[in-house]
PDB file of C-alpha atoms in Angstrom:
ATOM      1  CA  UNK A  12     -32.188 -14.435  -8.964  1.00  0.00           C
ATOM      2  CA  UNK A  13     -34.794 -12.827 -10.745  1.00  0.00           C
ATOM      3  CA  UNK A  14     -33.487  -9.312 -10.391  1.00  0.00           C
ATOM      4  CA  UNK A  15     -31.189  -7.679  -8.416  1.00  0.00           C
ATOM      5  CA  UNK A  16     -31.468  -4.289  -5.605  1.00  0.00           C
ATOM      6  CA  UNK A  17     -29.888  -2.784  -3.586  1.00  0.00           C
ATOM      7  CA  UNK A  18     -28.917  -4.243  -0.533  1.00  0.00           C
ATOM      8  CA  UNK A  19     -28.914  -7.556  -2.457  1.00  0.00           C
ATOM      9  CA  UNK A  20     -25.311  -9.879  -1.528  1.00  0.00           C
ATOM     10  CA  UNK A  21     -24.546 -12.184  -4.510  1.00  0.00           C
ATOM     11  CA  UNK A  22     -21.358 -14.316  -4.450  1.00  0.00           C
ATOM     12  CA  UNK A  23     -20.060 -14.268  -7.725  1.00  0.00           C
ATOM     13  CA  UNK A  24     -18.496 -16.985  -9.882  1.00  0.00           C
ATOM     14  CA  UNK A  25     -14.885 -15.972  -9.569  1.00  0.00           C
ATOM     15  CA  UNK A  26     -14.164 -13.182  -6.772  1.00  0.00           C
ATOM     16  CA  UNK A  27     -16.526 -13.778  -4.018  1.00  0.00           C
ATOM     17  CA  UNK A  28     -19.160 -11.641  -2.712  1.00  0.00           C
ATOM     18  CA  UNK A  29     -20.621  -8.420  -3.231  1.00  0.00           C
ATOM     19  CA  UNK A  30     -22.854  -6.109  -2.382  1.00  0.00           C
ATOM     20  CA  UNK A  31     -25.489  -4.166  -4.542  1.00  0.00           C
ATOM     21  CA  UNK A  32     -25.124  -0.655  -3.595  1.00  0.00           C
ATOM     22  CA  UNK A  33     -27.387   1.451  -6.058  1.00  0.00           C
ATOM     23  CA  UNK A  34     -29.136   0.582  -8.804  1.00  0.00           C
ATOM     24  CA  UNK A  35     -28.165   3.330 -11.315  1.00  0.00           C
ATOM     25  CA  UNK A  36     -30.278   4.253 -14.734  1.00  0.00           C
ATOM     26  CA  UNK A  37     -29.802   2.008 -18.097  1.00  0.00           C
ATOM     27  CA  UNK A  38     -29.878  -1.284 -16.229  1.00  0.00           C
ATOM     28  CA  UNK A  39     -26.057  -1.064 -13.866  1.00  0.00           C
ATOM     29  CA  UNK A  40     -25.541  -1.412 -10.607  1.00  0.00           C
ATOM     30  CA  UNK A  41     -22.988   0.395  -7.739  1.00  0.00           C
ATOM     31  CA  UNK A  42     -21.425  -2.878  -6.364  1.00  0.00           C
ATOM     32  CA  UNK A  43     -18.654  -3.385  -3.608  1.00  0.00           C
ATOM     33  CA  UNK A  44     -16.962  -6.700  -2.895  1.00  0.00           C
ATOM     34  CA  UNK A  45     -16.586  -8.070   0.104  1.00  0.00           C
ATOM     35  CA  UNK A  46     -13.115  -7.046   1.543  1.00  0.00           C
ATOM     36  CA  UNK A  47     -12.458  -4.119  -0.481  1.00  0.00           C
ATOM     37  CA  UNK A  48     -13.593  -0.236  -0.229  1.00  0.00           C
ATOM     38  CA  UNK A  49     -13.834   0.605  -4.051  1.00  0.00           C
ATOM     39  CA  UNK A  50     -17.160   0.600  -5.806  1.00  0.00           C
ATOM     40  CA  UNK A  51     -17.320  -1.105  -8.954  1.00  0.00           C
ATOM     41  CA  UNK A  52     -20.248  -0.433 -11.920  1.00  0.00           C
ATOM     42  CA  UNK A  53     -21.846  -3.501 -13.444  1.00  0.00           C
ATOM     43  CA  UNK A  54     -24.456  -4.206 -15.778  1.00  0.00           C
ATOM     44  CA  UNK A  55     -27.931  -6.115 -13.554  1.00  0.00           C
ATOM     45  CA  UNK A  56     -27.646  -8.898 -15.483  1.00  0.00           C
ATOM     46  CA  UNK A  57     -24.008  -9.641 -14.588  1.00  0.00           C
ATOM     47  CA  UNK A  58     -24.499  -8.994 -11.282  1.00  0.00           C
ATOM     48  CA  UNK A  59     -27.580 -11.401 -11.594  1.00  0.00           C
ATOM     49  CA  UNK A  60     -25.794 -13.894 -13.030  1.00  0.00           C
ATOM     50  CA  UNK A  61     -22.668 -14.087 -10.882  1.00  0.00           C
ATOM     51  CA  UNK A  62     -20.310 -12.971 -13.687  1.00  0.00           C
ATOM     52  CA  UNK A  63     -19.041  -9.513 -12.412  1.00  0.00           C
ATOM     53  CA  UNK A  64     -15.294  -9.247 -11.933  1.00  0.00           C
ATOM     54  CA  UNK A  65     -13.047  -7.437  -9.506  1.00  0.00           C
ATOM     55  CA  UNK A  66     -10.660  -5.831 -11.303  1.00  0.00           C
ATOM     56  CA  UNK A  67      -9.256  -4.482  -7.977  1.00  0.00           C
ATOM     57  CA  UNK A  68      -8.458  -8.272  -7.185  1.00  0.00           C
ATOM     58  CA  UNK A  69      -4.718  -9.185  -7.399  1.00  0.00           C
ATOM     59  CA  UNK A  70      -3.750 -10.115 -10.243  1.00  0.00           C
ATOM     60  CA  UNK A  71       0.018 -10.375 -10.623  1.00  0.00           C
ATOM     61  CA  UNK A  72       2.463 -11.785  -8.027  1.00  0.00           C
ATOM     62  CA  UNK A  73      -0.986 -11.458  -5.453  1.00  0.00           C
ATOM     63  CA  UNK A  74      -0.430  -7.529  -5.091  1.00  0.00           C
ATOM     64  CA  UNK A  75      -0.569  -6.159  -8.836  1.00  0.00           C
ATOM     65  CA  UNK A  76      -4.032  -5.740 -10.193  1.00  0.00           C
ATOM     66  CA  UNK A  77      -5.788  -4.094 -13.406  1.00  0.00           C
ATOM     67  CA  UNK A  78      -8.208  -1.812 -11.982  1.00  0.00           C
ATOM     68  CA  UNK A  79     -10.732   0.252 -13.781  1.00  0.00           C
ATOM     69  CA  UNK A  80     -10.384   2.483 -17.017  1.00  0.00           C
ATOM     70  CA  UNK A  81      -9.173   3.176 -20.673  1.00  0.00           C
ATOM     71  CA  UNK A  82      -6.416   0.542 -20.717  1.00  0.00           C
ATOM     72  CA  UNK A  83      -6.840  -3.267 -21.677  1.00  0.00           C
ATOM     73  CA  UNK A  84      -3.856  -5.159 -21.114  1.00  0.00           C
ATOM     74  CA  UNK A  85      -4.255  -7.525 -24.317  1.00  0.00           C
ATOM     75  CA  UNK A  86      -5.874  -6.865 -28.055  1.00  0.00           C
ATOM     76  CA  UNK A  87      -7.001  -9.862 -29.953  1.00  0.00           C
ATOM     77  CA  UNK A  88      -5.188 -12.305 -27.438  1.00  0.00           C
ATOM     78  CA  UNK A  89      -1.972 -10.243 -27.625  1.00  0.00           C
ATOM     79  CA  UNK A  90      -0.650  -8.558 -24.683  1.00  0.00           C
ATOM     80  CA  UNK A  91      -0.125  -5.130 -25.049  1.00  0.00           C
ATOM     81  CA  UNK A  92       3.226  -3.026 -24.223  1.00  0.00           C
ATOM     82  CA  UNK A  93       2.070  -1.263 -21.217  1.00  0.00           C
ATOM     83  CA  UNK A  94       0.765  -4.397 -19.713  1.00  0.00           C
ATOM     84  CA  UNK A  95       3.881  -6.369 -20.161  1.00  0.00           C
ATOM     85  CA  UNK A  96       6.006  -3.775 -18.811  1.00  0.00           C
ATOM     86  CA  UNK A  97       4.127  -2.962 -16.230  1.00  0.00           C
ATOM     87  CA  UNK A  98       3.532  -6.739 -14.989  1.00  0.00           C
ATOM     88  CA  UNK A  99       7.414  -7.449 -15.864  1.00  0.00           C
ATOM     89  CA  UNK A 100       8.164  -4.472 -13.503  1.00  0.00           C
ATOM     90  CA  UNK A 101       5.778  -6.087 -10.584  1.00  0.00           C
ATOM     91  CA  UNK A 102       7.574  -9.875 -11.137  1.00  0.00           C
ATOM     92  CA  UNK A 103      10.716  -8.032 -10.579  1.00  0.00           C
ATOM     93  CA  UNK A 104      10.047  -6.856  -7.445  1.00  0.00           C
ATOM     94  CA  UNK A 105       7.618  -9.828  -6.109  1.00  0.00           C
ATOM     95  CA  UNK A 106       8.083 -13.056  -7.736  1.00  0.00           C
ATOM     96  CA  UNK A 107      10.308 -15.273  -5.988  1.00  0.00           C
ATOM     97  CA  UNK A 108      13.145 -16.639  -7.895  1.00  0.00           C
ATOM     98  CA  UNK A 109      17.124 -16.756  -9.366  1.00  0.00           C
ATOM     99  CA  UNK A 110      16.287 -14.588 -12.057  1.00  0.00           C
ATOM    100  CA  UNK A 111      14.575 -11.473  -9.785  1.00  0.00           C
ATOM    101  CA  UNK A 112      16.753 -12.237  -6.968  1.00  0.00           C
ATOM    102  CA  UNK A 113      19.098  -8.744  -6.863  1.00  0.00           C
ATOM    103  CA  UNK A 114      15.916  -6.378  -6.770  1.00  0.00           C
ATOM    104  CA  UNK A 115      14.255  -8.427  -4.088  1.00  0.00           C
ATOM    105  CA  UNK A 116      18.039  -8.557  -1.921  1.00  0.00           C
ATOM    106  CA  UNK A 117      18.442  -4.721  -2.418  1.00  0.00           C
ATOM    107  CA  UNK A 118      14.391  -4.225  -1.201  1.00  0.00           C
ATOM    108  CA  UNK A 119      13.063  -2.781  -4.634  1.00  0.00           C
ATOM    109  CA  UNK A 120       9.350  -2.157  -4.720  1.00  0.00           C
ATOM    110  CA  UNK A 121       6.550  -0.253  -6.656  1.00  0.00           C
ATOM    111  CA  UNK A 122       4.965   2.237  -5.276  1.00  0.00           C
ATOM    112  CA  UNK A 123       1.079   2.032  -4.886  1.00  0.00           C
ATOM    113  CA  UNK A 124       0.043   4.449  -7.495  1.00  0.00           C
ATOM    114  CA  UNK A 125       1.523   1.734  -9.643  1.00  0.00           C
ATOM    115  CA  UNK A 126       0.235  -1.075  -8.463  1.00  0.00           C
ATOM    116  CA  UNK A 127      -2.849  -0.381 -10.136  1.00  0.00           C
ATOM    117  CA  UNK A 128      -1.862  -1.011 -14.268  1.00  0.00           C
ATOM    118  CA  UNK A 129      -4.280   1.778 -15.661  1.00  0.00           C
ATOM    119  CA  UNK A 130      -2.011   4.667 -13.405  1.00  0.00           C
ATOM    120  CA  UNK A 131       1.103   2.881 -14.753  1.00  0.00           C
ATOM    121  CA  UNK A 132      -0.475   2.521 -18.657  1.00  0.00           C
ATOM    122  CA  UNK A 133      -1.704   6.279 -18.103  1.00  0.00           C
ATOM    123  CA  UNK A 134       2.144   6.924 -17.170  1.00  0.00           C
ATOM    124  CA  UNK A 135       3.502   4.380 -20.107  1.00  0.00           C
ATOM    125  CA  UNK A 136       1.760   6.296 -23.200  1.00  0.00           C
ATOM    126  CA  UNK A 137       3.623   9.805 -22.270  1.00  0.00           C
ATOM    127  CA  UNK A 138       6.797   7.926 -21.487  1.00  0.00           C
ATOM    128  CA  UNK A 139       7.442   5.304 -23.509  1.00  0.00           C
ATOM    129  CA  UNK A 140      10.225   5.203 -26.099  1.00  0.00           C
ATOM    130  CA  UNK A 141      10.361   1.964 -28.438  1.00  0.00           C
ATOM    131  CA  UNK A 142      13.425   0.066 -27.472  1.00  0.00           C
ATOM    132  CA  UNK A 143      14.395   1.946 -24.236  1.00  0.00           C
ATOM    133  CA  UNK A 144      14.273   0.731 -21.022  1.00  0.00           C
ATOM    134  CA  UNK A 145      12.194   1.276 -18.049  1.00  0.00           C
ATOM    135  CA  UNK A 146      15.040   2.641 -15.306  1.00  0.00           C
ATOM    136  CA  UNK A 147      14.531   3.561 -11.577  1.00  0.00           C
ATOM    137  CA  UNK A 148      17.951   3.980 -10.482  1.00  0.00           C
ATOM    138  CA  UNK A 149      19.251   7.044 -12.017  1.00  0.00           C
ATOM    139  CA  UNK A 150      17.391  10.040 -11.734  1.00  0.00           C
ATOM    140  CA  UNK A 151      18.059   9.474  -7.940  1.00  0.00           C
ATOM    141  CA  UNK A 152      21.153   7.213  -7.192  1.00  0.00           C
ATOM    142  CA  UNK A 153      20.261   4.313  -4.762  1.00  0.00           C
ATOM    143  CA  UNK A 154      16.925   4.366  -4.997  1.00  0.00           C
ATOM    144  CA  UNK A 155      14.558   1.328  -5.015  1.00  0.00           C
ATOM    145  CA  UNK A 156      11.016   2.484  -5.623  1.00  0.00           C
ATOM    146  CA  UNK A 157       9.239   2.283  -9.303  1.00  0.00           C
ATOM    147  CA  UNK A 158       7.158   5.666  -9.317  1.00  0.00           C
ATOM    148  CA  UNK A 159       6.025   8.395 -11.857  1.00  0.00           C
ATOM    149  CA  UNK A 160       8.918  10.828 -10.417  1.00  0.00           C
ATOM    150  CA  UNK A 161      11.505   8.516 -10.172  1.00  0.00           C
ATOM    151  CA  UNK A 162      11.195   6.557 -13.387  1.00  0.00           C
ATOM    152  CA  UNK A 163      12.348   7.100 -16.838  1.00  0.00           C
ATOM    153  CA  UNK A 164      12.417   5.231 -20.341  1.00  0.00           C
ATOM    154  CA  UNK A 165      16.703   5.607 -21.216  1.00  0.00           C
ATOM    155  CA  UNK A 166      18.595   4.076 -24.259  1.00  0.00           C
ATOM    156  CA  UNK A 167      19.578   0.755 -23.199  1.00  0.00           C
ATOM    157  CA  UNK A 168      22.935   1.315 -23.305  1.00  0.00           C
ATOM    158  CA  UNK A 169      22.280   4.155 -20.564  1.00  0.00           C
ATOM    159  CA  UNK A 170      20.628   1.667 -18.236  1.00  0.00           C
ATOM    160  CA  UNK A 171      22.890  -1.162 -18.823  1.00  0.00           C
ATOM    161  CA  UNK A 172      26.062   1.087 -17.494  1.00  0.00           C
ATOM    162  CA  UNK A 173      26.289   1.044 -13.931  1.00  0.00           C
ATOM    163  CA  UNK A 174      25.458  -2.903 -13.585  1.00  0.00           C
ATOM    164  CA  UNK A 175      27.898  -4.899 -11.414  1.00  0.00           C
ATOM    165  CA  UNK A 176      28.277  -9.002 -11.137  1.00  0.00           C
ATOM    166  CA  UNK A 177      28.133  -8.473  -7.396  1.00  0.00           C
ATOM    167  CA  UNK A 178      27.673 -12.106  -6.723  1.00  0.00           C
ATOM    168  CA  UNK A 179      30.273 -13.269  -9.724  1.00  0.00           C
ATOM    169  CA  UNK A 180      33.448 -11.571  -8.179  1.00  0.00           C
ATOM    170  CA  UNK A 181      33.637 -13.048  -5.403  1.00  0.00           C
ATOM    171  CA  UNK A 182      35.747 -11.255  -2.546  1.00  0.00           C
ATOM    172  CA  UNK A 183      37.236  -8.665  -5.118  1.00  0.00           C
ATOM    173  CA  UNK A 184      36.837  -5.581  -6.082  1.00  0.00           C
ATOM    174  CA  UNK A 185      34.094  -4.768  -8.476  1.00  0.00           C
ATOM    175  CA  UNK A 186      35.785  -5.549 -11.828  1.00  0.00           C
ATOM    176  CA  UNK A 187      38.361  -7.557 -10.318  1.00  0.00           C
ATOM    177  CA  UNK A 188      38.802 -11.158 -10.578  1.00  0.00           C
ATOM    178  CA  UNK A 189      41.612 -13.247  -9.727  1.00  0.00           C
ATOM    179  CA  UNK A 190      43.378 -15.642 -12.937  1.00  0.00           C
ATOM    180  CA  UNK A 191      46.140 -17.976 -10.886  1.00  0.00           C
ATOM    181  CA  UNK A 192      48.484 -15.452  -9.697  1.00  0.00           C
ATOM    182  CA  UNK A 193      47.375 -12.299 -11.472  1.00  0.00           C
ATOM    183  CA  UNK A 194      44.346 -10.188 -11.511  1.00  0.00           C
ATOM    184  CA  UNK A 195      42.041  -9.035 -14.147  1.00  0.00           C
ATOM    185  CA  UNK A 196      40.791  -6.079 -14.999  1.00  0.00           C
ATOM    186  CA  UNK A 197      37.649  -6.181 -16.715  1.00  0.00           C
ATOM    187  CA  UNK A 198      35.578  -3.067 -18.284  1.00  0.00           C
ATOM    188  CA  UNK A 199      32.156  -3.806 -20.126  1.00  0.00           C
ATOM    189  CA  UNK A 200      32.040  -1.109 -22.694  1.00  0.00           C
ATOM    190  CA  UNK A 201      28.652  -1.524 -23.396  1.00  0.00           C
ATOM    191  CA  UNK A 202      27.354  -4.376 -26.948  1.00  0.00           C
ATOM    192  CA  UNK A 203      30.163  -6.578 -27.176  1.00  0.00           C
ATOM    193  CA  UNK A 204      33.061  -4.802 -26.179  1.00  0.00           C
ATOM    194  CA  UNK A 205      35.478  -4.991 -23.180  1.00  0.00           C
ATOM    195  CA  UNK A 206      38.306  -3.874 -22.096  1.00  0.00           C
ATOM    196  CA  UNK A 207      40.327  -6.763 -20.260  1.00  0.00           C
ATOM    197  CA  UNK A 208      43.907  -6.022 -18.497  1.00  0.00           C
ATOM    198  CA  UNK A 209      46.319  -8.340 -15.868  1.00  0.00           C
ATOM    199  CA  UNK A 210      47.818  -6.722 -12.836  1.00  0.00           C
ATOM    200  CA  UNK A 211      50.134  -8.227  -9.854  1.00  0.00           C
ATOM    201  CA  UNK A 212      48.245  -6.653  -7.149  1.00  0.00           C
ATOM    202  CA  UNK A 213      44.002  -6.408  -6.955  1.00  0.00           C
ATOM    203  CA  UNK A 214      44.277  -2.550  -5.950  1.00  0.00           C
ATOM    204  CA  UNK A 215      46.022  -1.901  -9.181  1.00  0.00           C
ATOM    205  CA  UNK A 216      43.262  -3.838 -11.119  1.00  0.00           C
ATOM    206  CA  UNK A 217      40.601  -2.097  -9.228  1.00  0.00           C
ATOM    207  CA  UNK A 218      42.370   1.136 -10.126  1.00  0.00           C
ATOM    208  CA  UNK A 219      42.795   0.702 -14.035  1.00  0.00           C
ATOM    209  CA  UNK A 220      39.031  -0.396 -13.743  1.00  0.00           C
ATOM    210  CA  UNK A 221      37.705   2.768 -11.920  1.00  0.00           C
ATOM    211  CA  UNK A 222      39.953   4.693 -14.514  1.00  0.00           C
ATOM    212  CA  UNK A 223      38.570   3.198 -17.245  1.00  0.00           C
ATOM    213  CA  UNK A 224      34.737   2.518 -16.437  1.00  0.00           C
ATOM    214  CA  UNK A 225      34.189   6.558 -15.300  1.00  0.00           C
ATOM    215  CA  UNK A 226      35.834   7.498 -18.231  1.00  0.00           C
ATOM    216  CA  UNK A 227      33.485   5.201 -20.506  1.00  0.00           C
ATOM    217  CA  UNK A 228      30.314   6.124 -17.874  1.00  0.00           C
ATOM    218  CA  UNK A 229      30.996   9.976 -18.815  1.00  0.00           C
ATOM    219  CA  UNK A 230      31.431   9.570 -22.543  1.00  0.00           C
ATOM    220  CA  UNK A 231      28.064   7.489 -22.780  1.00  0.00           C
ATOM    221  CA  UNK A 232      26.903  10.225 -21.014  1.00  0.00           C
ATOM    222  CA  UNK A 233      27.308  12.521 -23.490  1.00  0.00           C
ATOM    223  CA  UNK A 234      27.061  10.298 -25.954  1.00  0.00           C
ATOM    224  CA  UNK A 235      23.208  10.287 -25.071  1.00  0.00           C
ATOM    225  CA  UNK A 236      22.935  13.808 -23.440  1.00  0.00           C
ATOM    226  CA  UNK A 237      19.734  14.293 -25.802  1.00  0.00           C
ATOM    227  CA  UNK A 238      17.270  11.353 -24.721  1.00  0.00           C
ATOM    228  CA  UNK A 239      18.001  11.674 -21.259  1.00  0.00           C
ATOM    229  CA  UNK A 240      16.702  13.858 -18.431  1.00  0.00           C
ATOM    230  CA  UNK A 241      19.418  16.468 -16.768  1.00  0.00           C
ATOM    231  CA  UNK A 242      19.244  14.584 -13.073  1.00  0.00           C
ATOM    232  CA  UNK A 243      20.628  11.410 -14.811  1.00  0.00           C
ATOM    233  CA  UNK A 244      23.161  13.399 -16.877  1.00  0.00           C
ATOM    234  CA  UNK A 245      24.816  15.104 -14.501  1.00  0.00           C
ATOM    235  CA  UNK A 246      24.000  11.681 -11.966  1.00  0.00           C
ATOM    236  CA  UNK A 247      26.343   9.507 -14.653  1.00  0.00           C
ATOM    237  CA  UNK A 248      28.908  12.482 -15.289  1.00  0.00           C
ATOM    238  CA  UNK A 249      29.599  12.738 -11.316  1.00  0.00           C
ATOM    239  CA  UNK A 250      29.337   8.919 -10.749  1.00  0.00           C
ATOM    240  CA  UNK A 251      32.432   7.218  -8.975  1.00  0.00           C
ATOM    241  CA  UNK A 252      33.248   3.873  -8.655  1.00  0.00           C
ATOM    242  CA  UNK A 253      33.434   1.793  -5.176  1.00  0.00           C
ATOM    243  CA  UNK A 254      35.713  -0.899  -4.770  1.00  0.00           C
ATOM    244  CA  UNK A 255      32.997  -2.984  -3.105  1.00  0.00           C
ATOM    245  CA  UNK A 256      29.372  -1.670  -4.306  1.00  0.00           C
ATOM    246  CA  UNK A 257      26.455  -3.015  -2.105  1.00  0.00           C
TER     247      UNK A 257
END
């Protein structure tokens, strides 16, 4: 194709067709691909030769996808932070498999505004704190969605704390398991430390655990107090262990 105007269809070389909209002034073009209802700006001569991409397309997990702006998800080959938390975060909710298999069980999603990675990189430069974790489940207990309001980067520590082994223990009580004819106690206090104890009955376990665990829950609380927002402080010093936790 010699040149391109508007009205022109072109199938391009990797995300199928699209229209020419407008021709706009230093040699671009208003496009729209087939199937979506953004407009995209390309140079003529990309649209000319077929090589135009839809950065609306899917990209991750087939609902993710890069969209338009500031943001490049990789410098010189390497990805960059925003990009690889914000596809780890999609994979988590989406991809099939052992490893992502609690968040998909307990229905975690993202919410739209994030599905598109230059919202969630615009969100990720304000936010981010080297070595902290992305968390959705404490600045409103129980919930499932990844969004701006409900997200937060926490110590790790902080994030790790209220993690059970659901599928692990079996029929007992969280932090309960059962050694031949006594039961264990067992309390992650956070790196390497644990507190382990053996009781006749699993009620008694379960009891020295939910003693322990608040206790430890309310210290890290304060422990951290500075480099977390007040909805999860006052979330982690009024949390209460459940025998059986969904």
């Amino acid at each position: 194709m010699a040149n391109v105007n508007a009205g022109d269809k072109i199938k391009s070389n990797n995300f199928g067709w699209f229209e020419v909209i407008e021709l706009l002034p230093k040699h671009r073009a208003c496009i729209r691909f087939e199937g979506f209802n953004s407009t995209v700006v390309a140079c003529r001569r990309a649209c000319m030769q077929g090589s135009v991409k839809n950065r609306y397309a899917p990209s991750v997990c087939g609902i993710g996808y890069l969209g338009y702006g500031k943001h490049k998800p990789s410098t010189n080959k390497s990805k960059s932070k925003s990009y690889v938390a914000w596809s780890q975060m999609i994979q988590r909710c989406y991809a099939k498999g052992n490893r992502n298999e609690s968040y998909i069980k307990k229905g975690a999603f993202v919410c739209n505004e994030w599905l598109n990675y230059q919202a969630f990189a615009d969100w990720f430069c304000k936010n981010y704190v080297d070595d902290f974790r992305l968390d959705k489940d404490l600045t409103v207990m129980g919930n499932v969605m990844y969004a701006p309001q409900l997200c937060s980067y926490i110590p790790s520590e902080v994030n790790l704390l209220l993690g059970s082994c659901n599928k692990s223990r079996g029929e007992w009580p969280v932090g309960v398991s059962r050694i031949g004819k006594w039961f264990r106690c067992d309390v992650n206090l956070g790196e390497i430390r644990r507190y382990t104890s053996y009781h006749r009955s699993s009620g008694a376990a379960f009891d020295e655990y939910k003693t322990i665990k608040e206790s430890h829950v309310k210290k890290t609380a304060e422990e951290y107090k500075q480099y977390i927002s007040s909805e999860i402080y006052n979330n982690l010093k009024n949390w209460i262990a459940i025998e059986y936790p969904e």
